[in-house]
Amino acid sequence: MNTITAAITAVGAYVPEFVLSNKVLETMVDTNDEWITSRTGIKERRILKDKDKGTSYLAIKAAQDLLAKANIDPLEIDLLIMATATPDMPVAATGVYVATQIGATNAFAYDLQAACSSFLFGMSTAAAYIESGRYKKVLLIGADKMSSIVDYTDRSTCIIFGDGAGAVLFEPNYEGLGLQDEYLRSDGVGRDFLKIDAGGSLNPTSFETVTENRHNIIQDGKTVFKYAVTNMADASELILKKNNLTNEDVDWLVPHQANKRIIDATANRMNLDDSKVLMNIEKYGNTTSATLPLVLSDFEHLFKKGDTIILAAFGGGFTWGSIYLKWAYDKK
């Protein structure tokens, strides 16, 4: 029997229409376009303005985009994994609702949360299901409505995050394409440096937590940046060494879009030419679980069957890692 590998066979994406530019942010907080651009690489981000729509809306749109482009019957999907840090509700899994809404009623579904590494960890999970031979079509969605947890009076965070969603379909491959290897890590030392303090079992919602504004994301920017630069670069370099790859073997780097300086540091560690480093951070900012699939969607037209792609991410907790993937198709 031929060895089963798990390959991405389709991608989809969705971003809201409303554009929150640096110029608009200048009217909201004490900042300016030059400062934001030079330190993050971000020029604008998309925001889901409708208060009646949550992360599920973004995810549904991305999934529908994938299904339409690939001409796939949602009833064929065996499993839906929802990578998100901003579920619609604390208990009712968002992925379950998304599966039902897109017509994937034969699939079981659940949410996966590892902050900005959620989609990367979800890739490992989806691939394992495919490689087991039990499932043929696993839909992995990365989606976040970060605007729902951002304090727009906090200039250290409101300039960074945006809303969006991306989706990929994993299917069995018998040509040796798809996910080749992974290096995934986590360290609880990061718990206090990037978090939402209240709303969980440790600090349940109360009058005090609301009035003290403890339900929005906060971060120690310098500490997070230091850990992100080191660990994302380390993971990307290590995945090359593990697989005896050189910079010449890598066709594309797909990095988490948190900060251009972190991306540049990772590419430099890998000794990659800028032309191989894929970025859309200037358009979307940090969409957390959605950054990697949004890059895959935006640059799908460049990928050729057999291309070597390295994906890397770093997130709160801390969580981080890299994945070595061989692309499985030429876009039609």
PDB file of N, CA, C and O in Angstrom, residues 200-239:
ATOM      1  N   GLY A 200     -12.528  34.194  31.663  1.00  0.00           N
ATOM      2  CA  GLY A 200     -12.340  32.759  31.797  1.00  0.00           C
ATOM      3  C   GLY A 200     -12.633  32.296  33.209  1.00  0.00           C
ATOM      4  O   GLY A 200     -13.154  33.053  34.040  1.00  0.00           O
ATOM      5  N   SER A 201     -12.280  31.052  33.500  1.00  0.00           N
ATOM      6  CA  SER A 201     -12.587  30.486  34.818  1.00  0.00           C
ATOM      7  C   SER A 201     -11.733  31.086  35.935  1.00  0.00           C
ATOM      8  O   SER A 201     -12.117  31.054  37.103  1.00  0.00           O
ATOM      9  N   LEU A 202     -10.564  31.638  35.571  1.00  0.00           N
ATOM     10  CA  LEU A 202      -9.696  32.233  36.582  1.00  0.00           C
ATOM     11  C   LEU A 202     -10.234  33.580  37.068  1.00  0.00           C
ATOM     12  O   LEU A 202     -10.244  33.860  38.273  1.00  0.00           O
ATOM     13  N   ASN A 203     -10.689  34.390  36.117  1.00  0.00           N
ATOM     14  CA  ASN A 203     -11.277  35.696  36.433  1.00  0.00           C
ATOM     15  C   ASN A 203     -12.606  35.834  35.689  1.00  0.00           C
ATOM     16  O   ASN A 203     -12.670  36.476  34.638  1.00  0.00           O
ATOM     17  N   PRO A 204     -13.669  35.206  36.221  1.00  0.00           N
ATOM     18  CA  PRO A 204     -14.960  35.246  35.525  1.00  0.00           C
ATOM     19  C   PRO A 204     -15.462  36.669  35.338  1.00  0.00           C
ATOM     20  O   PRO A 204     -15.093  37.583  36.087  1.00  0.00           O
ATOM     21  N   THR A 205     -16.299  36.838  34.335  1.00  0.00           N
ATOM     22  CA  THR A 205     -16.873  38.144  34.057  1.00  0.00           C
ATOM     23  C   THR A 205     -17.636  38.678  35.261  1.00  0.00           C
ATOM     24  O   THR A 205     -18.448  37.969  35.865  1.00  0.00           O
ATOM     25  N   SER A 206     -17.357  39.915  35.603  1.00  0.00           N
ATOM     26  CA  SER A 206     -18.044  40.574  36.714  1.00  0.00           C
ATOM     27  C   SER A 206     -18.149  42.053  36.394  1.00  0.00           C
ATOM     28  O   SER A 206     -17.569  42.548  35.420  1.00  0.00           O
ATOM     29  N   PHE A 207     -18.870  42.764  37.244  1.00  0.00           N
ATOM     30  CA  PHE A 207     -18.980  44.208  37.061  1.00  0.00           C
ATOM     31  C   PHE A 207     -17.584  44.837  37.078  1.00  0.00           C
ATOM     32  O   PHE A 207     -17.270  45.712  36.265  1.00  0.00           O
ATOM     33  N   GLU A 208     -16.730  44.343  37.975  1.00  0.00           N
ATOM     34  CA  GLU A 208     -15.384  44.898  38.108  1.00  0.00           C
ATOM     35  C   GLU A 208     -14.536  44.633  36.860  1.00  0.00           C
ATOM     36  O   GLU A 208     -13.819  45.527  36.384  1.00  0.00           O
ATOM     37  N   THR A 209     -14.586  43.399  36.321  1.00  0.00           N
ATOM     38  CA  THR A 209     -13.746  43.094  35.158  1.00  0.00           C
ATOM     39  C   THR A 209     -14.163  43.904  33.941  1.00  0.00           C
ATOM     40  O   THR A 209     -13.316  44.271  33.117  1.00  0.00           O
ATOM     41  N   VAL A 210     -15.456  44.185  33.842  1.00  0.00           N
ATOM     42  CA  VAL A 210     -15.937  44.984  32.714  1.00  0.00           C
ATOM     43  C   VAL A 210     -15.533  46.447  32.872  1.00  0.00           C
ATOM     44  O   VAL A 210     -14.993  47.062  31.950  1.00  0.00           O
ATOM     45  N   THR A 211     -15.784  47.002  34.054  1.00  0.00           N
ATOM     46  CA  THR A 211     -15.457  48.418  34.267  1.00  0.00           C
ATOM     47  C   THR A 211     -13.958  48.671  34.244  1.00  0.00           C
ATOM     48  O   THR A 211     -13.511  49.765  33.896  1.00  0.00           O
ATOM     49  N   GLU A 212     -13.183  47.660  34.581  1.00  0.00           N
ATOM     50  CA  GLU A 212     -11.724  47.803  34.558  1.00  0.00           C
ATOM     51  C   GLU A 212     -11.122  47.463  33.196  1.00  0.00           C
ATOM     52  O   GLU A 212      -9.901  47.415  33.033  1.00  0.00           O
ATOM     53  N   ASN A 213     -11.995  47.197  32.206  1.00  0.00           N
ATOM     54  CA  ASN A 213     -11.573  46.955  30.820  1.00  0.00           C
ATOM     55  C   ASN A 213     -10.586  45.796  30.712  1.00  0.00           C
ATOM     56  O   ASN A 213      -9.561  45.876  30.038  1.00  0.00           O
ATOM     57  N   ARG A 214     -10.939  44.671  31.366  1.00  0.00           N
ATOM     58  CA  ARG A 214     -10.038  43.522  31.401  1.00  0.00           C
ATOM     59  C   ARG A 214     -10.439  42.428  30.408  1.00  0.00           C
ATOM     60  O   ARG A 214      -9.962  41.302  30.501  1.00  0.00           O
ATOM     61  N   HIS A 215     -11.311  42.767  29.464  1.00  0.00           N
ATOM     62  CA  HIS A 215     -11.765  41.772  28.486  1.00  0.00           C
ATOM     63  C   HIS A 215     -11.181  42.004  27.091  1.00  0.00           C
ATOM     64  O   HIS A 215     -11.600  41.354  26.131  1.00  0.00           O
ATOM     65  N   ASN A 216     -10.238  42.926  26.999  1.00  0.00           N
ATOM     66  CA  ASN A 216      -9.549  43.175  25.734  1.00  0.00           C
ATOM     67  C   ASN A 216      -8.125  42.635  25.800  1.00  0.00           C
ATOM     68  O   ASN A 216      -7.575  42.436  26.884  1.00  0.00           O
ATOM     69  N   ILE A 217      -7.553  42.405  24.632  1.00  0.00           N
ATOM     70  CA  ILE A 217      -6.211  41.846  24.557  1.00  0.00           C
ATOM     71  C   ILE A 217      -5.178  42.865  25.031  1.00  0.00           C
ATOM     72  O   ILE A 217      -5.269  44.056  24.727  1.00  0.00           O
ATOM     73  N   ILE A 218      -4.221  42.386  25.813  1.00  0.00           N
ATOM     74  CA  ILE A 218      -3.113  43.214  26.261  1.00  0.00           C
ATOM     75  C   ILE A 218      -1.816  42.444  26.004  1.00  0.00           C
ATOM     76  O   ILE A 218      -1.805  41.212  25.995  1.00  0.00           O
ATOM     77  N   GLN A 219      -0.749  43.195  25.786  1.00  0.00           N
ATOM     78  CA  GLN A 219       0.525  42.513  25.566  1.00  0.00           C
ATOM     79  C   GLN A 219       1.692  43.391  26.025  1.00  0.00           C
ATOM     80  O   GLN A 219       1.619  44.615  25.979  1.00  0.00           O
ATOM     81  N   ASP A 220       2.717  42.705  26.452  1.00  0.00           N
ATOM     82  CA  ASP A 220       4.007  43.337  26.728  1.00  0.00           C
ATOM     83  C   ASP A 220       4.789  43.265  25.424  1.00  0.00           C
ATOM     84  O   ASP A 220       5.429  42.250  25.119  1.00  0.00           O
ATOM     85  N   GLY A 221       4.687  44.316  24.646  1.00  0.00           N
ATOM     86  CA  GLY A 221       5.192  44.288  23.284  1.00  0.00           C
ATOM     87  C   GLY A 221       6.653  43.920  23.145  1.00  0.00           C
ATOM     88  O   GLY A 221       7.019  43.120  22.276  1.00  0.00           O
ATOM     89  N   LYS A 222       7.506  44.483  23.985  1.00  0.00           N
ATOM     90  CA  LYS A 222       8.937  44.219  23.877  1.00  0.00           C
ATOM     91  C   LYS A 222       9.266  42.759  24.159  1.00  0.00           C
ATOM     92  O   LYS A 222      10.078  42.146  23.463  1.00  0.00           O
ATOM     93  N   THR A 223       8.624  42.189  25.187  1.00  0.00           N
ATOM     94  CA  THR A 223       8.886  40.791  25.536  1.00  0.00           C
ATOM     95  C   THR A 223       8.378  39.846  24.451  1.00  0.00           C
ATOM     96  O   THR A 223       9.074  38.907  24.045  1.00  0.00           O
ATOM     97  N   VAL A 224       7.161  40.107  23.970  1.00  0.00           N
ATOM     98  CA  VAL A 224       6.587  39.265  22.919  1.00  0.00           C
ATOM     99  C   VAL A 224       7.447  39.333  21.662  1.00  0.00           C
ATOM    100  O   VAL A 224       7.729  38.302  21.033  1.00  0.00           O
ATOM    101  N   PHE A 225       7.891  40.529  21.304  1.00  0.00           N
ATOM    102  CA  PHE A 225       8.724  40.697  20.109  1.00  0.00           C
ATOM    103  C   PHE A 225      10.021  39.898  20.240  1.00  0.00           C
ATOM    104  O   PHE A 225      10.439  39.204  19.311  1.00  0.00           O
ATOM    105  N   LYS A 226      10.643  39.977  21.407  1.00  0.00           N
ATOM    106  CA  LYS A 226      11.908  39.278  21.626  1.00  0.00           C
ATOM    107  C   LYS A 226      11.734  37.773  21.470  1.00  0.00           C
ATOM    108  O   LYS A 226      12.517  37.109  20.779  1.00  0.00           O
ATOM    109  N   TYR A 227      10.720  37.211  22.117  1.00  0.00           N
ATOM    110  CA  TYR A 227      10.475  35.771  22.026  1.00  0.00           C
ATOM    111  C   TYR A 227      10.090  35.368  20.603  1.00  0.00           C
ATOM    112  O   TYR A 227      10.501  34.311  20.116  1.00  0.00           O
ATOM    113  N   ALA A 228       9.268  36.204  19.949  1.00  0.00           N
ATOM    114  CA  ALA A 228       8.800  35.880  18.601  1.00  0.00           C
ATOM    115  C   ALA A 228       9.956  35.844  17.607  1.00  0.00           C
ATOM    116  O   ALA A 228      10.064  34.919  16.791  1.00  0.00           O
ATOM    117  N   VAL A 229      10.817  36.846  17.661  1.00  0.00           N
ATOM    118  CA  VAL A 229      11.951  36.910  16.742  1.00  0.00           C
ATOM    119  C   VAL A 229      12.834  35.675  16.904  1.00  0.00           C
ATOM    120  O   VAL A 229      13.215  35.020  15.925  1.00  0.00           O
ATOM    121  N   THR A 230      13.147  35.351  18.146  1.00  0.00           N
ATOM    122  CA  THR A 230      14.044  34.230  18.407  1.00  0.00           C
ATOM    123  C   THR A 230      13.418  32.899  18.017  1.00  0.00           C
ATOM    124  O   THR A 230      14.021  32.101  17.275  1.00  0.00           O
ATOM    125  N   ASN A 231      12.211  32.645  18.502  1.00  0.00           N
ATOM    126  CA  ASN A 231      11.619  31.310  18.338  1.00  0.00           C
ATOM    127  C   ASN A 231      11.113  31.028  16.932  1.00  0.00           C
ATOM    128  O   ASN A 231      11.244  29.904  16.441  1.00  0.00           O
ATOM    129  N   MET A 232      10.535  32.028  16.273  1.00  0.00           N
ATOM    130  CA  MET A 232      10.055  31.787  14.914  1.00  0.00           C
ATOM    131  C   MET A 232      11.232  31.556  13.982  1.00  0.00           C
ATOM    132  O   MET A 232      11.192  30.679  13.103  1.00  0.00           O
ATOM    133  N   ALA A 233      12.292  32.325  14.171  1.00  0.00           N
ATOM    134  CA  ALA A 233      13.499  32.140  13.351  1.00  0.00           C
ATOM    135  C   ALA A 233      14.166  30.800  13.654  1.00  0.00           C
ATOM    136  O   ALA A 233      14.577  30.082  12.732  1.00  0.00           O
ATOM    137  N   ASP A 234      14.255  30.457  14.933  1.00  0.00           N
ATOM    138  CA  ASP A 234      14.854  29.175  15.318  1.00  0.00           C
ATOM    139  C   ASP A 234      14.105  28.002  14.695  1.00  0.00           C
ATOM    140  O   ASP A 234      14.709  27.063  14.166  1.00  0.00           O
ATOM    141  N   ALA A 235      12.773  28.041  14.788  1.00  0.00           N
ATOM    142  CA  ALA A 235      11.949  26.941  14.282  1.00  0.00           C
ATOM    143  C   ALA A 235      12.111  26.779  12.776  1.00  0.00           C
ATOM    144  O   ALA A 235      12.181  25.661  12.257  1.00  0.00           O
ATOM    145  N   SER A 236      12.181  27.900  12.074  1.00  0.00           N
ATOM    146  CA  SER A 236      12.311  27.850  10.618  1.00  0.00           C
ATOM    147  C   SER A 236      13.670  27.321  10.194  1.00  0.00           C
ATOM    148  O   SER A 236      13.785  26.564   9.226  1.00  0.00           O
ATOM    149  N   GLU A 237      14.697  27.730  10.926  1.00  0.00           N
ATOM    150  CA  GLU A 237      16.037  27.224  10.631  1.00  0.00           C
ATOM    151  C   GLU A 237      16.142  25.736  10.951  1.00  0.00           C
ATOM    152  O   GLU A 237      16.731  24.957  10.195  1.00  0.00           O
ATOM    153  N   LEU A 238      15.527  25.325  12.063  1.00  0.00           N
ATOM    154  CA  LEU A 238      15.624  23.934  12.494  1.00  0.00           C
ATOM    155  C   LEU A 238      14.912  22.984  11.536  1.00  0.00           C
ATOM    156  O   LEU A 238      15.399  21.881  11.278  1.00  0.00           O
ATOM    157  N   ILE A 239      13.764  23.406  10.998  1.00  0.00           N
ATOM    158  CA  ILE A 239      13.030  22.523  10.087  1.00  0.00           C
ATOM    159  C   ILE A 239      13.854  22.269   8.824  1.00  0.00           C
ATOM    160  O   ILE A 239      13.790  21.187   8.233  1.00  0.00           O
TER     161      ILE A 239
END
